[in-house]
Short mmCIF file of C-alpha atoms in Angstrom, two decimals:
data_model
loop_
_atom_site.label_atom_id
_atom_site.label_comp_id
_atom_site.label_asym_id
_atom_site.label_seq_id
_atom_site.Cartn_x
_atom_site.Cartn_y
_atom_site.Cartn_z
CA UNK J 1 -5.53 -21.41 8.83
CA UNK J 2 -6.90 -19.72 5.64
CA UNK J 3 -6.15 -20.75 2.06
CA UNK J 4 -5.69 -17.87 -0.54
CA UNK J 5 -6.61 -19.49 -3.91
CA UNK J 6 -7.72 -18.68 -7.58
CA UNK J 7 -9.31 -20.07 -10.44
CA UNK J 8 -6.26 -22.43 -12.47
CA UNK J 9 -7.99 -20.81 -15.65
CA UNK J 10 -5.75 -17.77 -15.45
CA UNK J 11 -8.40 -16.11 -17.69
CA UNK J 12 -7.40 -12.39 -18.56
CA UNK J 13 -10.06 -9.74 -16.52
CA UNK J 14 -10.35 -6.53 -18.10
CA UNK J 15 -12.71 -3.55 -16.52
CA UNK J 16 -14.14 -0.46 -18.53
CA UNK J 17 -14.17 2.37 -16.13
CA UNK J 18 -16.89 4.17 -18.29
CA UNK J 19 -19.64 2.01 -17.42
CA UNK J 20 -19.31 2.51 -13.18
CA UNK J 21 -20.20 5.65 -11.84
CA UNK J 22 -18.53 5.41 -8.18
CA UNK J 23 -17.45 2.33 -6.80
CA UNK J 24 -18.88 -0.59 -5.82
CA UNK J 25 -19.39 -1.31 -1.81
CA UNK J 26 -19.64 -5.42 -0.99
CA UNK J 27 -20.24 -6.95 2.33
CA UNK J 28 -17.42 -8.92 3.99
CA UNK J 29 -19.52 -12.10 4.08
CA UNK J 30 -20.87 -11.64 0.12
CA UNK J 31 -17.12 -11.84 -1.24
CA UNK J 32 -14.56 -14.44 -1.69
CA UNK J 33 -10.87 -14.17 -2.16
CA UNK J 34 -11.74 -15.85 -5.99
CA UNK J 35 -14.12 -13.09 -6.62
CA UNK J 36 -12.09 -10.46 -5.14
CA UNK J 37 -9.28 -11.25 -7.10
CA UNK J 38 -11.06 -11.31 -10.43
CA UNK J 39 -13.49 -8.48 -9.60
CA UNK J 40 -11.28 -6.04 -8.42
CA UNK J 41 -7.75 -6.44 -7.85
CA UNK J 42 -6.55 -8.61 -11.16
CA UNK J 43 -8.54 -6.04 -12.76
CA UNK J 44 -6.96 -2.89 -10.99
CA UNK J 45 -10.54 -1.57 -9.73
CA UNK J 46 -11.38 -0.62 -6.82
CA UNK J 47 -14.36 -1.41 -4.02
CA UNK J 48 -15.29 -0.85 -0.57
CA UNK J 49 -15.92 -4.00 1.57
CA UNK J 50 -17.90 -3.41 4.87
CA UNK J 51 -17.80 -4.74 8.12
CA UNK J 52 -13.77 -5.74 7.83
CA UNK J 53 -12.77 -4.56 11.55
CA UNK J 54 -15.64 -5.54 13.79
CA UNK J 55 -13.89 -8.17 15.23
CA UNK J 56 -9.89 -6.23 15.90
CA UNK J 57 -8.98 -5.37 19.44
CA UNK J 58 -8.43 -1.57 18.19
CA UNK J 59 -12.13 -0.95 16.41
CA UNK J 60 -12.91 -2.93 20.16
CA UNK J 61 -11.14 -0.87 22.74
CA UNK J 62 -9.67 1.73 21.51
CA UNK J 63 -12.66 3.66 20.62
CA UNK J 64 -15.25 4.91 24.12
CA UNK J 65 -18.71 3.79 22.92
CA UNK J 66 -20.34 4.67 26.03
CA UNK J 67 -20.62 8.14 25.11
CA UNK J 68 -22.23 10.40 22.15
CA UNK J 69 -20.62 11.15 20.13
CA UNK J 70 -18.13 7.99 20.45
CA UNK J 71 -14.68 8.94 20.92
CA UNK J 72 -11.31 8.02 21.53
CA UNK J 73 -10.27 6.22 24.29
CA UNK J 74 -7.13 7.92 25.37
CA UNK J 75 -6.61 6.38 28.67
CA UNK J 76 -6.90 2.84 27.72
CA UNK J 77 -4.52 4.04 24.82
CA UNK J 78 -2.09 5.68 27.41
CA UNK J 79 -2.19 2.23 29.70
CA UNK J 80 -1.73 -0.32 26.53
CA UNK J 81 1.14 1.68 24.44
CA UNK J 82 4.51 2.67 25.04
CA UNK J 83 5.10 6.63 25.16
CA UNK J 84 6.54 6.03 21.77
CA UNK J 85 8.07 8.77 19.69
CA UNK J 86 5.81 8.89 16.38
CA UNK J 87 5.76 10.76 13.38
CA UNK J 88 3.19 13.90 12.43
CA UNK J 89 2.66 16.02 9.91
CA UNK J 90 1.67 19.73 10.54
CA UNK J 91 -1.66 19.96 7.77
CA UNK J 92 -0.99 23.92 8.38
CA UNK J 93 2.52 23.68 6.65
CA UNK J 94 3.32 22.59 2.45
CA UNK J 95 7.03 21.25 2.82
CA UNK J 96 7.55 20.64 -1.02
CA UNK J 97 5.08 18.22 -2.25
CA UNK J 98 3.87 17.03 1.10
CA UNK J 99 3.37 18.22 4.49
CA UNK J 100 5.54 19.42 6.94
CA UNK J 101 6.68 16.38 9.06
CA UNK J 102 7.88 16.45 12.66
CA UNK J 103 7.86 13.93 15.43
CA UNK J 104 5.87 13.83 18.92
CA UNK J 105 5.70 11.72 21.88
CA UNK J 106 2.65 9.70 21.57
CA UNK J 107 1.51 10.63 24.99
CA UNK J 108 1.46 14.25 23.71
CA UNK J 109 0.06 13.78 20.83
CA UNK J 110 -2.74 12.45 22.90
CA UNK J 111 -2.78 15.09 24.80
CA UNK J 112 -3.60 17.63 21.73
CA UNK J 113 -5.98 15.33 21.07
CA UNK J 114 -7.79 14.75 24.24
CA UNK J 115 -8.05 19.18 23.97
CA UNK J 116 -5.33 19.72 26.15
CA UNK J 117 -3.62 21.81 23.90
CA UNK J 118 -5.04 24.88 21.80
CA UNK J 119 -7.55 23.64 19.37
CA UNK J 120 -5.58 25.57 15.87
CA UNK J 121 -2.87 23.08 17.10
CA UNK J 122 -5.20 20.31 17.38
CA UNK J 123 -6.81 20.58 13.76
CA UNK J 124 -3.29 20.99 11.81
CA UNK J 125 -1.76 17.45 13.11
CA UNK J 126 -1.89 14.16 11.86
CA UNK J 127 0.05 11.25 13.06
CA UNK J 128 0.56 9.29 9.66
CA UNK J 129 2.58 6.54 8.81
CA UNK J 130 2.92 5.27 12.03
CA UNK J 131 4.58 1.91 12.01
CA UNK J 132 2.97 0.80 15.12
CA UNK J 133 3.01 -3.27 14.50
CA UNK J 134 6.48 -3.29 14.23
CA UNK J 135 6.92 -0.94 16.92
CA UNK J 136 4.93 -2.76 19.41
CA UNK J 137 4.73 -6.54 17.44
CA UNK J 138 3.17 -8.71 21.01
CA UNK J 139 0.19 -6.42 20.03
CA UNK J 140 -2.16 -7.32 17.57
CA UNK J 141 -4.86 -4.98 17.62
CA UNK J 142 -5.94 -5.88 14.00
CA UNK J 143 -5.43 -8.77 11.50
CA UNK J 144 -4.89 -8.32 7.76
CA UNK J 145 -8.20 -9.40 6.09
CA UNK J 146 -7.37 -12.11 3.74
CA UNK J 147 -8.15 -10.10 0.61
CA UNK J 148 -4.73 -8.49 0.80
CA UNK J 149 -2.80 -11.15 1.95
CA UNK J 150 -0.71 -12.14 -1.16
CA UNK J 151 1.26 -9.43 -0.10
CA UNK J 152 4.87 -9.88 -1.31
CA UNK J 153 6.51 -6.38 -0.66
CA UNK J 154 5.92 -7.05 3.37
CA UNK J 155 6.24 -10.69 3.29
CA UNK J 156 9.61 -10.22 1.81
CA UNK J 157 10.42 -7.15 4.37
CA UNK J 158 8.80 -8.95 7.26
CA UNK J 159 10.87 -12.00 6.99
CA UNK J 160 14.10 -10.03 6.21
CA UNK J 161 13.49 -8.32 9.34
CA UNK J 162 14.50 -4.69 8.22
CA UNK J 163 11.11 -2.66 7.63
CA UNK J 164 7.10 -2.74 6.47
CA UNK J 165 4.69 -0.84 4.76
CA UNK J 166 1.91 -1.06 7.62
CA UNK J 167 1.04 2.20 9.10
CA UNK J 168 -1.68 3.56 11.02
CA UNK J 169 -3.15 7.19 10.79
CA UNK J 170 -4.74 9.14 13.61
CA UNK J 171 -6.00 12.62 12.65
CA UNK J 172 -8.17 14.70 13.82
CA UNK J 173 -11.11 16.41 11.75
CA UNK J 174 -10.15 18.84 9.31
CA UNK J 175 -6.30 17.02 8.63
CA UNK J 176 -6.02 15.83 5.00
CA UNK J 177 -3.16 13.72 3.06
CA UNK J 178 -2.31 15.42 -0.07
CA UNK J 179 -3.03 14.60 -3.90
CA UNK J 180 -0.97 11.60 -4.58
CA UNK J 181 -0.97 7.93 -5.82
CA UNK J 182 0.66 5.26 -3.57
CA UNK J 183 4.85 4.65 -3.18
CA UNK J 184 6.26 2.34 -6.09
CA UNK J 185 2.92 1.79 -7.87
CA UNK J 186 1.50 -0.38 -5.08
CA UNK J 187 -1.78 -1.09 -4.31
CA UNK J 188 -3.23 0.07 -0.52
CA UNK J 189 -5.88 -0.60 1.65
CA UNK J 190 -6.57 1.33 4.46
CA UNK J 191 -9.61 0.50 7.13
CA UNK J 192 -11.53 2.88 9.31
CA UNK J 193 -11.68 2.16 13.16
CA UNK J 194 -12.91 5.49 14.00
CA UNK J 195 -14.47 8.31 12.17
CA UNK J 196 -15.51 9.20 8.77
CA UNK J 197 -12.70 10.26 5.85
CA UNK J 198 -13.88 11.51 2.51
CA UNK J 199 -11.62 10.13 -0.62
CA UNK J 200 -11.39 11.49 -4.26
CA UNK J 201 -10.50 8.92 -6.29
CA UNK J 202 -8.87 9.35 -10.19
CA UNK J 203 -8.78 6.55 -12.75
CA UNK J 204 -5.67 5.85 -14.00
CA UNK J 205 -4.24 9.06 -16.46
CA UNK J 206 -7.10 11.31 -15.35
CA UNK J 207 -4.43 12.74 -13.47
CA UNK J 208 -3.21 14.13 -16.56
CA UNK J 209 -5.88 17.03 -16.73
CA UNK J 210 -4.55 18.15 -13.81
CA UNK J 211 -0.86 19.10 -15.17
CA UNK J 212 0.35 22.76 -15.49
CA UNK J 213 2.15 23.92 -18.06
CA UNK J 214 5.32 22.40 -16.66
CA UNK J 215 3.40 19.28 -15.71
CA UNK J 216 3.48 19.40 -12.36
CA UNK J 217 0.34 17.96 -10.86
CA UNK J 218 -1.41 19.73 -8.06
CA UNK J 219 -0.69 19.63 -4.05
CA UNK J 220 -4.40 19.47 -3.49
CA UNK J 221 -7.32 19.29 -5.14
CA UNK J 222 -10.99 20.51 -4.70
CA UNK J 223 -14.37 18.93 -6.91
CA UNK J 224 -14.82 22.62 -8.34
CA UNK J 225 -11.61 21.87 -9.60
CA UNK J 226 -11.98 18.21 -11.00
CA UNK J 227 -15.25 19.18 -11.97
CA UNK J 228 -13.89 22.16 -14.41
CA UNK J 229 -10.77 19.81 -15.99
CA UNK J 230 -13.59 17.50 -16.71
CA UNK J 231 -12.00 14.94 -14.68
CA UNK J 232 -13.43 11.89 -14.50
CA UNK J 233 -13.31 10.72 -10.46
CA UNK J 234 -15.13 9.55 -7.64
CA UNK J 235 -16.23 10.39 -4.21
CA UNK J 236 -16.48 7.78 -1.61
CA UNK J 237 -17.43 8.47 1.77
CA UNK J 238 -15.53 5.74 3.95
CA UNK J 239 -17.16 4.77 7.40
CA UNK J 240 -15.91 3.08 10.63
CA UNK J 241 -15.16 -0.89 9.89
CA UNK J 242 -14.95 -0.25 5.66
CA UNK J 243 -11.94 -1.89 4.20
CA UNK J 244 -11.11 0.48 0.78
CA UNK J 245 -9.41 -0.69 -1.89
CA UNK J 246 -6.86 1.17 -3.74
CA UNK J 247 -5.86 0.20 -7.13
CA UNK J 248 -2.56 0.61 -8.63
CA UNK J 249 -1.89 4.16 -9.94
CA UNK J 250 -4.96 5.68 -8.61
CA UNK J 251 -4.81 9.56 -7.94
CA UNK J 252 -6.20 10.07 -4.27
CA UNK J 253 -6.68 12.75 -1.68
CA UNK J 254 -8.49 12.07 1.64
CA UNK J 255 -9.96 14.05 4.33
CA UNK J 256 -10.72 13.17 7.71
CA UNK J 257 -14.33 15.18 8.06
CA UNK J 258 -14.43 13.67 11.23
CA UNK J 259 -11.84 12.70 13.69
CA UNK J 260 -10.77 9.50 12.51
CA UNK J 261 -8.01 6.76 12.92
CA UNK J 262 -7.58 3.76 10.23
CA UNK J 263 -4.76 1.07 9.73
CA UNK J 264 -3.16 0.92 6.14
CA UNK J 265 -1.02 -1.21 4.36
CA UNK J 266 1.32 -0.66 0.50
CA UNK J 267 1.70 -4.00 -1.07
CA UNK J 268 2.26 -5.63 -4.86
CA UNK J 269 1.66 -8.87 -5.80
CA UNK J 270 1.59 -10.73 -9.15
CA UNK J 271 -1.55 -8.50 -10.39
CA UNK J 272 0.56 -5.20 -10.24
CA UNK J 273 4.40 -6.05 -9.98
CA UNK J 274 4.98 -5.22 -13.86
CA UNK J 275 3.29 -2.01 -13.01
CA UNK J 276 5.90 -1.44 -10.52
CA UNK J 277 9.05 -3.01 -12.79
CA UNK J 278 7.75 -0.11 -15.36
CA UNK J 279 7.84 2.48 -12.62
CA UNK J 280 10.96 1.74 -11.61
CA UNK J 281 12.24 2.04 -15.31
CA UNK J 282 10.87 5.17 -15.36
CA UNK J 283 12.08 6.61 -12.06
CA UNK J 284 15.86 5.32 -13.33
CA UNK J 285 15.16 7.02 -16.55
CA UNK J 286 14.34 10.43 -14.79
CA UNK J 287 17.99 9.49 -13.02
CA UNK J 288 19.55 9.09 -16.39
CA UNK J 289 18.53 12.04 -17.91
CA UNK J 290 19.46 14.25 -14.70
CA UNK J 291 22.93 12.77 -14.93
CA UNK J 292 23.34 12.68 -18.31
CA UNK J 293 26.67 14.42 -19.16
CA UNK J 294 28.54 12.42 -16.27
CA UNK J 295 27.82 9.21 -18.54
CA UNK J 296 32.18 8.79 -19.01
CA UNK J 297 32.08 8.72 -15.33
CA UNK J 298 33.54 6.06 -13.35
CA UNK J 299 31.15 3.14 -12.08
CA UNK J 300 28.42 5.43 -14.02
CA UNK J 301 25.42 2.45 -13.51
CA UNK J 302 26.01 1.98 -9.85
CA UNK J 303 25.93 5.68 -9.52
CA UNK J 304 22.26 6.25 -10.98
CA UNK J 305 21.38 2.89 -9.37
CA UNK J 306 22.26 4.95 -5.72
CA UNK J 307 20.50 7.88 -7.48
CA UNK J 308 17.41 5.54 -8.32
CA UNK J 309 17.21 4.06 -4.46
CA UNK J 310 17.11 8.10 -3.17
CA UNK J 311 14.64 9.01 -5.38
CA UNK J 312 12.01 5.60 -6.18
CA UNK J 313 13.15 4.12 -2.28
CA UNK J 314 13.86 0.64 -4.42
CA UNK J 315 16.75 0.05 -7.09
CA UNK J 316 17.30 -2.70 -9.39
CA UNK J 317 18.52 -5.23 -6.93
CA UNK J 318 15.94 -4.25 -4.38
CA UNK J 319 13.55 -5.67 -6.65
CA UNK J 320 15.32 -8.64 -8.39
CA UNK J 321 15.63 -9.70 -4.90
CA UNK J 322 12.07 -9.26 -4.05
CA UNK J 323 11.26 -11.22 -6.91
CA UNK J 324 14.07 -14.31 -6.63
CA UNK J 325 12.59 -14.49 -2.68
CA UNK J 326 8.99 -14.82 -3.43
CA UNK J 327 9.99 -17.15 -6.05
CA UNK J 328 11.98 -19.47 -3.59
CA UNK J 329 9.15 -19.64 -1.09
CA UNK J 330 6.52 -20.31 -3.87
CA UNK J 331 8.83 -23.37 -5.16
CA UNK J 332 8.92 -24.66 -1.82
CA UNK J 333 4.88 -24.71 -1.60
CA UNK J 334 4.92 -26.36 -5.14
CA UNK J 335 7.55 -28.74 -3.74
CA UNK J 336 5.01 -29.56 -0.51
CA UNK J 337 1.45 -29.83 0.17
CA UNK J 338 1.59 -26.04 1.53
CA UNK J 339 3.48 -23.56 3.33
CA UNK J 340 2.34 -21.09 6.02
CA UNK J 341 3.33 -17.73 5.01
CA UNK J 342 6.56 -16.34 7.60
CA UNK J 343 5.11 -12.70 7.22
CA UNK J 344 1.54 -10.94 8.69
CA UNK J 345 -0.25 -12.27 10.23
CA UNK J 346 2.17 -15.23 11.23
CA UNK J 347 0.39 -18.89 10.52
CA UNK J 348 -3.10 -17.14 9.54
CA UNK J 349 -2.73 -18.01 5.83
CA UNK J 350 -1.48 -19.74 3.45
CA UNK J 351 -1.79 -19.60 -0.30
CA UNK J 352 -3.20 -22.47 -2.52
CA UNK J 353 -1.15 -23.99 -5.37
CA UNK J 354 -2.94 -22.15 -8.15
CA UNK J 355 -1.67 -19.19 -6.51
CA UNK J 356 1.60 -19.90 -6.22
CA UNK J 357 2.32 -21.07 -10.00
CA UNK J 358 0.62 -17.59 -11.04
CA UNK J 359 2.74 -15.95 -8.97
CA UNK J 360 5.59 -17.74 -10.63
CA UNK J 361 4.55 -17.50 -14.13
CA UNK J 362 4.61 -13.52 -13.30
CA UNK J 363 8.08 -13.45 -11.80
CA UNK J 364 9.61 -15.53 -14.62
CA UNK J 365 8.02 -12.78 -16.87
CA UNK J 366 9.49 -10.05 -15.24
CA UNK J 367 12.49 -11.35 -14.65
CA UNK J 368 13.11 -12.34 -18.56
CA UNK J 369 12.75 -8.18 -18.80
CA UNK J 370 15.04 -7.26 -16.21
CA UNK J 371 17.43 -9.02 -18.49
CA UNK J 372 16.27 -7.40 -21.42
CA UNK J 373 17.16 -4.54 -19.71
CA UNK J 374 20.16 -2.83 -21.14
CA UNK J 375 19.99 0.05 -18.52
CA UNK J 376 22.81 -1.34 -16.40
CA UNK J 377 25.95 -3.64 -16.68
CA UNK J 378 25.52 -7.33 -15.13
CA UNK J 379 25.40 -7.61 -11.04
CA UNK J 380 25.10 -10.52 -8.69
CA UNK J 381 21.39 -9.85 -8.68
CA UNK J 382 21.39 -9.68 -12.50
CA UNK J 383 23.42 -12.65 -12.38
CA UNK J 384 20.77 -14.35 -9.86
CA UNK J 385 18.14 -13.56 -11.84
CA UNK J 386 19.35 -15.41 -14.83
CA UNK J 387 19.57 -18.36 -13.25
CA UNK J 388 15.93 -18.27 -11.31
CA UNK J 389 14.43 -17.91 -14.52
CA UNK J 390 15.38 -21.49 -15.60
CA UNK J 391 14.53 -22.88 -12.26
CA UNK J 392 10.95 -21.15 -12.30
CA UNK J 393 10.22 -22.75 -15.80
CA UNK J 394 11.54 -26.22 -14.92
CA UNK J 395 9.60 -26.35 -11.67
CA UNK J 396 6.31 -25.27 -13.81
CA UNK J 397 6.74 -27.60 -15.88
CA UNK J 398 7.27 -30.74 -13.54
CA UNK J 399 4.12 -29.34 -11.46
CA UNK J 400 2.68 -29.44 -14.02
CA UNK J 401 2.65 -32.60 -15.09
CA UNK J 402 1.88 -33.53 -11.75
CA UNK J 403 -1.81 -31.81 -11.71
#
């Protein structure tokens, strides 16, 4: 079992963006969990790491290396999975800000793939956001490296048994995902088993020379055209087994230039949870101001909170909850001489002591603001809240004194 730990200096990492031009690729066996955590993720800035998936079951089997070019094994695919129904965007289609999305039988999706169907058909879709691990959880066909596996938005999901942010993409070359940055303000990785994808990356509020006059931002994007905003962005051409990196609130759009198929997880931790607490405030202010003249409405607050889950896909309690669960388990390690994490990968990891109390020292931070918070009246998970924050500070200071 591995330990995720950090420095106990909890020195502040800051990054200038102007002096890197592109981003920075590291060898799995050149970086530690310490250095990734100071270099990159505290820091919101992102990397490639190489070599992550040499030794998963799907960079292994699922890909026919016996021929050239190397492709797809669809049989083996066909005899291991379930004919499960998936999800797929049509990359021919716009459907408001995204793609059009329909749903296949795996089996035929294969089948487009393996050229069985009409090759216009084949190049428009992608099977994205496949939730595959859940779907099939005996199978492990990969393991979450251990830089991303402080990972409290699944760990909470995972052990509440209800859903996960752990996909995996299979599209064929020429399918793209659209100009975007990642659900809730998380951060992602996603890993290449098969194929080559080509990313344009934005710094944070680069974005913003990209607004029309009614600030929408673009569906997609070309370098002619981040080249004449004068945006400031980067190009990264990710390979088969490289683990990328994406920071919190960093404009993307990826191509597959060659068939390709990678595994991707959304998380948050303690390095970008206030970034999603200030999204979230945000997104209910977007709410508010829609709603505005029903404000003398009955049970006005839990009506924008509804409004808030719709739109953001988290609420108020969503997260207070998040937060009061994470801080539970981390107690408990302080309390003990460790705990395996309950989430993915079961029993693979657990995090060191240092790593817990930061964790804590973030949630009784953001949990002091969601009281601050005058946007709604007081609720059970308010009410929770409250009383965490006094058990977080007393448990802090009793470990404390105990180092």
């Amino acid at each position: 079992m591995d330990t995720i730990e950090i420095a106990s200096s909890g020195t502040e990492t800051t990054q200038n963006y102007e002096d890197r031009n592109g981003i920075e690729r590291v060898a799995l066996q050149d970086l530690s969990y310490g250095e990734f955590f100071e270099r990159y993720m505290r820091p919101n800035r992102a990397v490639i790491i190489t070599s992550v998936a040499d030794g998963w079951d799907c960079f292994k089997r699922w890909i026919d290396r016996s021929v050239h070019p190397h492709r797809l094994d669809v049989q083996f695919l066909r005899g291991k999975l379930p004919n499960l129904t998936v999800p797929v965007a049509d990359c021919g289609k716009q459907q408001y800000n995204a793609h059009e999305k329909t749903e296949m039988k795996l089996f035929d999706f294969l089948d487009c793939w393996d050229g069985q169907r009409n090759a216009e058909v084949r190049s428009r879709y992608y099977l994205k956001d496949w939730h595959l691990r859940s779907a099939v959880p005996e199978y492990e066909f990969y393991k979450t490296p251990p830089f991303f596996a402080s990972d409290w938005l699944n760990e909470y999901l995972l052990d509440r048994g209800t859903d996960d942010y752990r996909f995996v993409y299979m599209g064929p070359a020429g399918t793209w995902t659209a100009f975007h940055a990642d659900v809730f303000g998380s951060f992602s990785w996603s890993v290449n088993i098969f194929g080559e994808k080509l990313w344009y990356l934005l710094v944070p509020g680069e974005e913003a020379k990209l607004r029309d006059g009614l600030q929408n931002l673009p569906f997609r994007v070309t370098e002619d055209e981040l080249q004449n905003a004068g945006v400031r962005y980067c190009t990264v051409n990710q390979r088969p087994g490289e683990a990328i990196f994406v920071p919190t609130g960093w404009y993307h759009q990826v191509l597959n230039v060659e068939d390709a198929i990678s595994v991707n997880h959304n998380w948050f931790n303690a390095c970008n949870v206030a970034a999603v607490w200030r999204n979230l405030r945000a997104a209910l202010q977007d709410v508010l101001r829609e709603i505005d003249d029903c404000r003398d409405m009955e049970n006005f607050d839990e009506h924008s909170q509804l409004m808030l889950k719709a739109s953001f896909g988290m609420d108020y309690a969503d997260f207070v909850d998040i937060l009061c669960y994470i801080c539970d388990k981390r107690m408990a390690l302080l309390a003990a001489e460790g705990e395996s994490r309950k989430g993915d990968p079961p029993a693979e990891y657990t995090l060191g002591r240092n790593h817990a109390a930061f964790d804590l020292v973030t949630i009784e931070t953001l949990l002091s603001a969601v009281l601050e918070s005058r946007a709604f009246s007081s609720t059970p998970a308010v009410e929770e809240s409250a009383s965490t924050t006094g058990v977080i500070a007393k448990s802090l200071q009793l470990w404390c004194r105990g180092k």
